Structure formats: C-alpha cells, structure tokens
Coordinates of C-alpha atoms in Angstrom, one line a residue:
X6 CA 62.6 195.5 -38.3
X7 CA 65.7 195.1 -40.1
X8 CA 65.6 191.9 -40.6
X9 CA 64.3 188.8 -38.6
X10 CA 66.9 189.2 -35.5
X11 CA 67.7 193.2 -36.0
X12 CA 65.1 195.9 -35.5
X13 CA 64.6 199.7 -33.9
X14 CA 62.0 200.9 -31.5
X15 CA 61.3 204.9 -30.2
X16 CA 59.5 206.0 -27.7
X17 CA 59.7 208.3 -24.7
X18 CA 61.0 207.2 -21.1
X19 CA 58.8 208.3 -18.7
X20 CA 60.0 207.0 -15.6
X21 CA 61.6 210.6 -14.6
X22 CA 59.4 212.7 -12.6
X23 CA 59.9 216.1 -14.1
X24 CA 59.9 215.3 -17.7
X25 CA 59.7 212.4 -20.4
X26 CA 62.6 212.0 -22.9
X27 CA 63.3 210.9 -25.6
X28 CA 64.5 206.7 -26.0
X29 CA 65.6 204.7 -29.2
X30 CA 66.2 200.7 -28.3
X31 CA 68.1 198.8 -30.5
X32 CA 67.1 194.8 -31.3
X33 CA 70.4 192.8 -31.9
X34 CA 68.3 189.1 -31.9
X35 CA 68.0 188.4 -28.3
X36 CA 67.1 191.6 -26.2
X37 CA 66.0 195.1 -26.9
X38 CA 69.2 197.7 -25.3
X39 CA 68.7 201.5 -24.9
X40 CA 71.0 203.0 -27.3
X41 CA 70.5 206.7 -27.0
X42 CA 71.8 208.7 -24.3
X43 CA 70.1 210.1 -21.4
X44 CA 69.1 213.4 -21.1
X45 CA 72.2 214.6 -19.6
X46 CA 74.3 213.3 -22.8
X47 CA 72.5 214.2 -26.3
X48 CA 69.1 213.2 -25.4
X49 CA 66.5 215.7 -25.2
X50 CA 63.1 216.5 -23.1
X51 CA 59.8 215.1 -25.9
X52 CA 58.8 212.0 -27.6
X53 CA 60.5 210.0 -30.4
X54 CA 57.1 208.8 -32.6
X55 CA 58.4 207.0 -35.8
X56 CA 61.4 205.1 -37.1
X57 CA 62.3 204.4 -40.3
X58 CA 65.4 202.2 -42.0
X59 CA 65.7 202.5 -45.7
X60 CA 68.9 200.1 -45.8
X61 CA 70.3 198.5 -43.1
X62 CA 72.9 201.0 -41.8
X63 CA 70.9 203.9 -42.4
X64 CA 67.7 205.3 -40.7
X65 CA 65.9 207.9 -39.7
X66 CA 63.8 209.1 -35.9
X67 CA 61.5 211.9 -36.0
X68 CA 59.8 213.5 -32.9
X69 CA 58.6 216.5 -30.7
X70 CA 60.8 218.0 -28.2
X71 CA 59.5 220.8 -26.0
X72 CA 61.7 224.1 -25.6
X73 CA 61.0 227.3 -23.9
X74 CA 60.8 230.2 -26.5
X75 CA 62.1 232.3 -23.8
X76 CA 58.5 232.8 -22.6
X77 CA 56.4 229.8 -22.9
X78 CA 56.9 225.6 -23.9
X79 CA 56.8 225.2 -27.6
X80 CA 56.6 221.8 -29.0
X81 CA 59.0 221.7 -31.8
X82 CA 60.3 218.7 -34.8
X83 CA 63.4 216.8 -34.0
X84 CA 65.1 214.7 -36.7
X85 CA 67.5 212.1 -36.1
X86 CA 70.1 210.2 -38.9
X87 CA 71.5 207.1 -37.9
X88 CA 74.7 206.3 -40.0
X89 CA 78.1 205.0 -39.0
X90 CA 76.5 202.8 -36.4
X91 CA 75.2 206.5 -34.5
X92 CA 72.2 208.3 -33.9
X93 CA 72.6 212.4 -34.9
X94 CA 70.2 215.4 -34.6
X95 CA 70.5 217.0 -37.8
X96 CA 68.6 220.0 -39.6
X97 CA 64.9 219.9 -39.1
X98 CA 62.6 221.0 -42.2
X99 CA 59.6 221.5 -39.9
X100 CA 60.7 224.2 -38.3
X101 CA 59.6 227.6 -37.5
X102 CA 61.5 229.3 -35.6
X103 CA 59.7 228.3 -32.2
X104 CA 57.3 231.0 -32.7
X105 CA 53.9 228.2 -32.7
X106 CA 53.8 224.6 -32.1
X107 CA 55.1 222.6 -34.9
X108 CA 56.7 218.6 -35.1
X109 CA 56.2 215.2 -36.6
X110 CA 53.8 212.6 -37.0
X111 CA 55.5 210.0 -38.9
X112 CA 58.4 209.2 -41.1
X113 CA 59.0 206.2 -44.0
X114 CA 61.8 205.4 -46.2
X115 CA 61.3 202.6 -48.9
X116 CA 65.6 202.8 -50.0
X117 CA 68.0 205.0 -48.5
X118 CA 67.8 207.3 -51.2
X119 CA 63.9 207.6 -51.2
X120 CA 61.5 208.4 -47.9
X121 CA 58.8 210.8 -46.9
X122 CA 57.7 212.6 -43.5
X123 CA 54.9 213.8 -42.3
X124 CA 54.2 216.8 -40.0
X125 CA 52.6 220.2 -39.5
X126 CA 53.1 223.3 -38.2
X127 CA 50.5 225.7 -36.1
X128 CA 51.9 228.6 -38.2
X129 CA 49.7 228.0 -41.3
X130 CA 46.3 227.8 -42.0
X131 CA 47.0 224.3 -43.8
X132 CA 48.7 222.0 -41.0
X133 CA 50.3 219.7 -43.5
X134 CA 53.9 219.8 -44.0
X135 CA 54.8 216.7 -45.9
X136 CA 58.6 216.7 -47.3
X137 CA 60.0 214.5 -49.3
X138 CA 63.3 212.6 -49.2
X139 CA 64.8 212.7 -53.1
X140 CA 68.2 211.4 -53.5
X141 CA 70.1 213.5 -50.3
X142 CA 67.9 216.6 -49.6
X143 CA 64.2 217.1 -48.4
X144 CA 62.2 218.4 -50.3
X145 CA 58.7 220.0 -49.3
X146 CA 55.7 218.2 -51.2
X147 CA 52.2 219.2 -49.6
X148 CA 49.7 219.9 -52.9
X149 CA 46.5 219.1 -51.7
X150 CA 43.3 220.6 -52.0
X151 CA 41.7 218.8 -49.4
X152 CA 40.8 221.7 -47.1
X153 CA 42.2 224.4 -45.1
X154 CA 43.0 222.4 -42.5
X155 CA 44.1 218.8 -42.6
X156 CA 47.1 216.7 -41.5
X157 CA 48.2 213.2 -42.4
X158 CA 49.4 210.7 -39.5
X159 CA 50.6 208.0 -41.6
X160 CA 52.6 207.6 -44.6
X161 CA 53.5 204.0 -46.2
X162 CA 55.1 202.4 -49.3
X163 CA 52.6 199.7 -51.3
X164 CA 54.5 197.0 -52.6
X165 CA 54.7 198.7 -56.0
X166 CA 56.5 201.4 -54.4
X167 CA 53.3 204.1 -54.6
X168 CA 53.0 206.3 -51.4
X169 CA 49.5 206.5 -49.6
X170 CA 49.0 208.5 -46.5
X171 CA 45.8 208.9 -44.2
X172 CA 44.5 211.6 -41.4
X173 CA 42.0 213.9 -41.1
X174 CA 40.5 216.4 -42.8
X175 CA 39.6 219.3 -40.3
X176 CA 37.7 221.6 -42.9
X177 CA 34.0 221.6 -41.2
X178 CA 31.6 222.5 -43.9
X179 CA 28.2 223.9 -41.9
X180 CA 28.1 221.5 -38.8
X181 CA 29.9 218.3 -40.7
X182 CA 32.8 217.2 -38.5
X183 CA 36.3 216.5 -39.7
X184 CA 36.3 213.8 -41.7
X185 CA 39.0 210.5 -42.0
X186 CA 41.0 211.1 -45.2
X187 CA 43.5 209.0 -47.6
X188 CA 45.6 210.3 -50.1
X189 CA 47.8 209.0 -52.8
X190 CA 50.6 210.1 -54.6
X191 CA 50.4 210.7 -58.3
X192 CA 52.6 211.9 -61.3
X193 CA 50.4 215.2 -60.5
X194 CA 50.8 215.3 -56.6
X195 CA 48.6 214.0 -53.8
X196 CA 45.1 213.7 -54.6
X197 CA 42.6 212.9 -52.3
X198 CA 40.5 209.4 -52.1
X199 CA 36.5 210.1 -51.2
X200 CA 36.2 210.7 -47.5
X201 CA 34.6 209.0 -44.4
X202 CA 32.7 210.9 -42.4
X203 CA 30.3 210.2 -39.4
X204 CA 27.4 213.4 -39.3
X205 CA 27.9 213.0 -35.5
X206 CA 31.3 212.5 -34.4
X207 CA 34.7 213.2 -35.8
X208 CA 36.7 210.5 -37.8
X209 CA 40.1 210.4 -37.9
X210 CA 42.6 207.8 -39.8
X211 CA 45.9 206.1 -38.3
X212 CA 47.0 203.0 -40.1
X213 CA 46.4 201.7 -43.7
X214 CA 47.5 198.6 -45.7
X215 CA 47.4 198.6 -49.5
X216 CA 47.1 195.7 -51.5
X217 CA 46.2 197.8 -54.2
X218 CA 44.3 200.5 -55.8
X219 CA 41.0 198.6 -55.3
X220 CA 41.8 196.9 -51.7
X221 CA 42.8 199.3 -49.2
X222 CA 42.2 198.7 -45.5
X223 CA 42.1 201.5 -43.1
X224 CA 42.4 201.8 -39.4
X225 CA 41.2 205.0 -37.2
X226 CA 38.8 206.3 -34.6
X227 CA 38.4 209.5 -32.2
X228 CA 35.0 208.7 -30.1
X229 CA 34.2 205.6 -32.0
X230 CA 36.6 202.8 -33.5
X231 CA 36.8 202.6 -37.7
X232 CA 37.8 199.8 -39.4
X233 CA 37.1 200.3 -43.0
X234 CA 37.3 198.2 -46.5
X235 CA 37.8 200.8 -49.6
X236 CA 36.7 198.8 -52.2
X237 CA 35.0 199.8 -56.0
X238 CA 35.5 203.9 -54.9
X239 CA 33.3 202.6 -52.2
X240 CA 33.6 202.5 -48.2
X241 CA 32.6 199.3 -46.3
X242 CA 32.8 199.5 -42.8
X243 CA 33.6 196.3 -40.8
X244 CA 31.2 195.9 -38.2
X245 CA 33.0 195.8 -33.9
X246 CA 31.7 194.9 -31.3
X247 CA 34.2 196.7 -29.3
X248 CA 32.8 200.6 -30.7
X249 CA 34.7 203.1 -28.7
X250 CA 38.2 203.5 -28.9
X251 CA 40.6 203.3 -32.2
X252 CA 42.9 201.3 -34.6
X253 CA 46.2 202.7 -34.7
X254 CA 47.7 200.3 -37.5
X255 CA 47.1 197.7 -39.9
X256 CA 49.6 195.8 -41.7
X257 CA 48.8 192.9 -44.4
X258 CA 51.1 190.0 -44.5
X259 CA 49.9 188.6 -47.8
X260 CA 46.5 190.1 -50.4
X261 CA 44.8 187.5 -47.4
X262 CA 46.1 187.6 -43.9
X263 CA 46.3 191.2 -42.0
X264 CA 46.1 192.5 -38.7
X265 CA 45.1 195.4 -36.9
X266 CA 46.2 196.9 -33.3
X267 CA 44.5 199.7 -31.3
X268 CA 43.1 200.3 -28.3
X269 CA 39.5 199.6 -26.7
X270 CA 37.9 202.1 -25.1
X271 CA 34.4 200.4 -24.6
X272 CA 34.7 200.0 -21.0
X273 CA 35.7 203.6 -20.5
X274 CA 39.0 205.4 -20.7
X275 CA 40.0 204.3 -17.0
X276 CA 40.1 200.9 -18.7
X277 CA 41.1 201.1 -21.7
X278 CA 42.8 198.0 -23.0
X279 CA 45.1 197.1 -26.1
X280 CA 43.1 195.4 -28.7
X281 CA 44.2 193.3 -32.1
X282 CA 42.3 192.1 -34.8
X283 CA 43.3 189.1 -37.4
X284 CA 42.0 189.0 -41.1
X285 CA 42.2 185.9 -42.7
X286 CA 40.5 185.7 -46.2
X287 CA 38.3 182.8 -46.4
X288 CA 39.2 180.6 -49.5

C-alpha cells in the first residue's frame, strides 16, 4: 500500500487451463483493476510473488517464469520496474543462464534509492542469492556462514531502517533437520540470530516483525505451525491450538498490537483454511 486509497497486488492468474501467468492489480481507492497485460501482450507464463514501492511512482515485481531451455522447463527470476506510470521487465541479477532452476522469493525497498531481494539459484551449493539495491545498481550481498545450504524467504525494513531477513537453514548436521533462521544486517554483513530447530520435523520461517533488537516476532511452519517470541537471545514459542499448517506473515502495528496470517492445516490439507491471529499487549 501506497498510501490509504493507493496500493499494488501480484499474483498469478490461474483461470487458463494450460498455464498460469503472471497478474499485477492496481488499487486506485475504490476497486482493484488488472493492469498488466495478458499473456499474449508482455505478460509471461509463472508467478509474480512480491511487490515493493520505495516512493510512490516507483516500484519493483519480482517472480518465476517457466521457459524451456530448449530441452526441458526451467524456472527462472523475472524482475519488473514500474516508472512512468508502467510496468517493465528489465535485467534480472538472478540469473544463470537457464542451465538449473533459479528465481525470487521476495523483494523490499525502504526509499527508492535503497531495497533488497531475495532469491537463489540451484547452481550453487549455497542457495542464497541476496542483492542489494544501492543508489541505481544491484549489488550482490550474500555473506553468511550459516551453512551450505540455506535461503531466506523474507526480507523487511525495522523502523530504524536495519534489514532482518528469515528462512531456513538446510545444513543437516547428523540427523538434525533444517532448522528456521533469522538474520540481520550489520556494518560486517549478515550474521546469523541463534536457530530454531524441532529434533523431529523441519522448521522453516516466513514472516517477521521487529520492534527491536530484543522483540522480534517470527512466523513459519512446514509440518507444524511456529509462532515464535525472540526475546533476551532466547526463543519463546507461543503455544496454538491449531498445530499443523503455517504463518506466512506478521506485521506489528505499534511495540503492542500485531497480527499474523497463515494457513491451518489441522483438519488436513483437503481442508485447509486461512487462519489470522491478533496480538494485543495487555497494559
């Protein structure tokens, strides 16, 4: 959201029968209006999964388009600029010359001259890519020693302007599954929060909401929904009746009001249902 009565959503349109493409709707105060051409015009076959306006006549779409490599389907990272009241695709940095699967996860821009994104690439042993937006160029950013395979779904902006991401660390030490990670950036690069880990079952983080360095909330799941407190270098996890499923975001209002949206799983994935959580600090 731009502002209270201007806002951008993406997606994917799947109400073709042969393939799903790519959709950006526009909010102008009274109705949401497709604004990006169909497939036949500059639209292309994939899914649009983040959006990101660092002033209001500027933004940015990232996504996964799939393309043959002349032999097989290759998922690959699209990146869209809006400016001048249009959507463009311009030069991807995740990109590897559709040779593996590679593509986006999220994007964020806190002023138009400062944003990150957040992908990976099935080329490297690290899955990572995280670039870096820094006055007009990106600029690739991924120093962490976190393991040999990680990726981070979610980057956001504090109010203090510090960057915090989350995912999941996928380096399995003996028979310890992957486990939900955070990381901050610092003067000296990311660096790595304690993780979360179940000893059974994978963990894996979505959403987070900073109020600060002490008072972080976290969202996430895989078989079993996480909603977590990180407070005094500690974890405290918040206790659901609804277990199975996950929390795909979390956004904080004020240092006492949040909320959280997901999805339930607890009646099995046939009926899985949309879920959302309020946090309201008690005074």
């Amino acid at each position: 959201m731009i502002s209270g009565f201007e806002g951008w959503a993406v997606g994917g349109d799947l109400s073709r029968q042969d393939t799903v493409v790519a959709v950006i709707l526009h909010y102008d105060g009274s109705s949401w209006n497709k604004v990006y051409p169909d497939y036949n015009g500059e639209n292309f076959p994939g899914i649009l999964v983040s959006v990101s306006f660092g002033a209001s006549n500027e933004g940015w779409a990232v996504g996964n388009a799939y393309i043959f490599n002349g032999i097989i389907p290759v998922k690959t990272g699209i990146l869209l600029l809006y400016k001048d009241e249009k959507w463009t695709i311009v030069s991807s940095p995740v990109y590897n010359g559709l040779n593996y699967d590679c593509g986006y996860y999220n994007i964020c821009f806190n002023t138009k001259t400062d944003g990150w994104l957040s992908g990976y690439d099935d080329s490297f042993s690290v899955q990572a890519e995280l670039y870096h937006f820094r006055t007009d160029r990106w600029v690739f950013e991924t120093s962490l020693a976190a393991g040999d395979y990680y990726h981070i779904q979610r980057i956001v902006y504090d109010n203090n302007g510090g960057v915090w991401g989350v995912g999941q660390d996928q380096l399995m030490i003996g028979n310890l599954p992957p486990a939900g990670l955070v990381i901050q950036y610092t003067p000296d690069g990311w660096m790595a929060l304690p993780k979360f880990s179940n000893p059974k079952f994978p963990v894996e983080f979505y959403g987070i909401a900073v109020i600060d360095e002490n008072n972080i909330w976290i969202g996430g799941g895989n078989q079993y929904m996480y909603l977590l407190w990180f407070n005094d270098n500690k974890w405290h996890q918040v206790k659901l009746k609804e277990e199975k499923g996950a929390i795909r975001d979390i956004v904080f209002t004020s240092d006492s009001e949040g909320w959280a949206a997901g999805v339930d799983y607890t009646d099995g994935y046939r009926n899985g249902k949309g879920i959302i959580y309020h946090y309201k600090k008690e005074k």
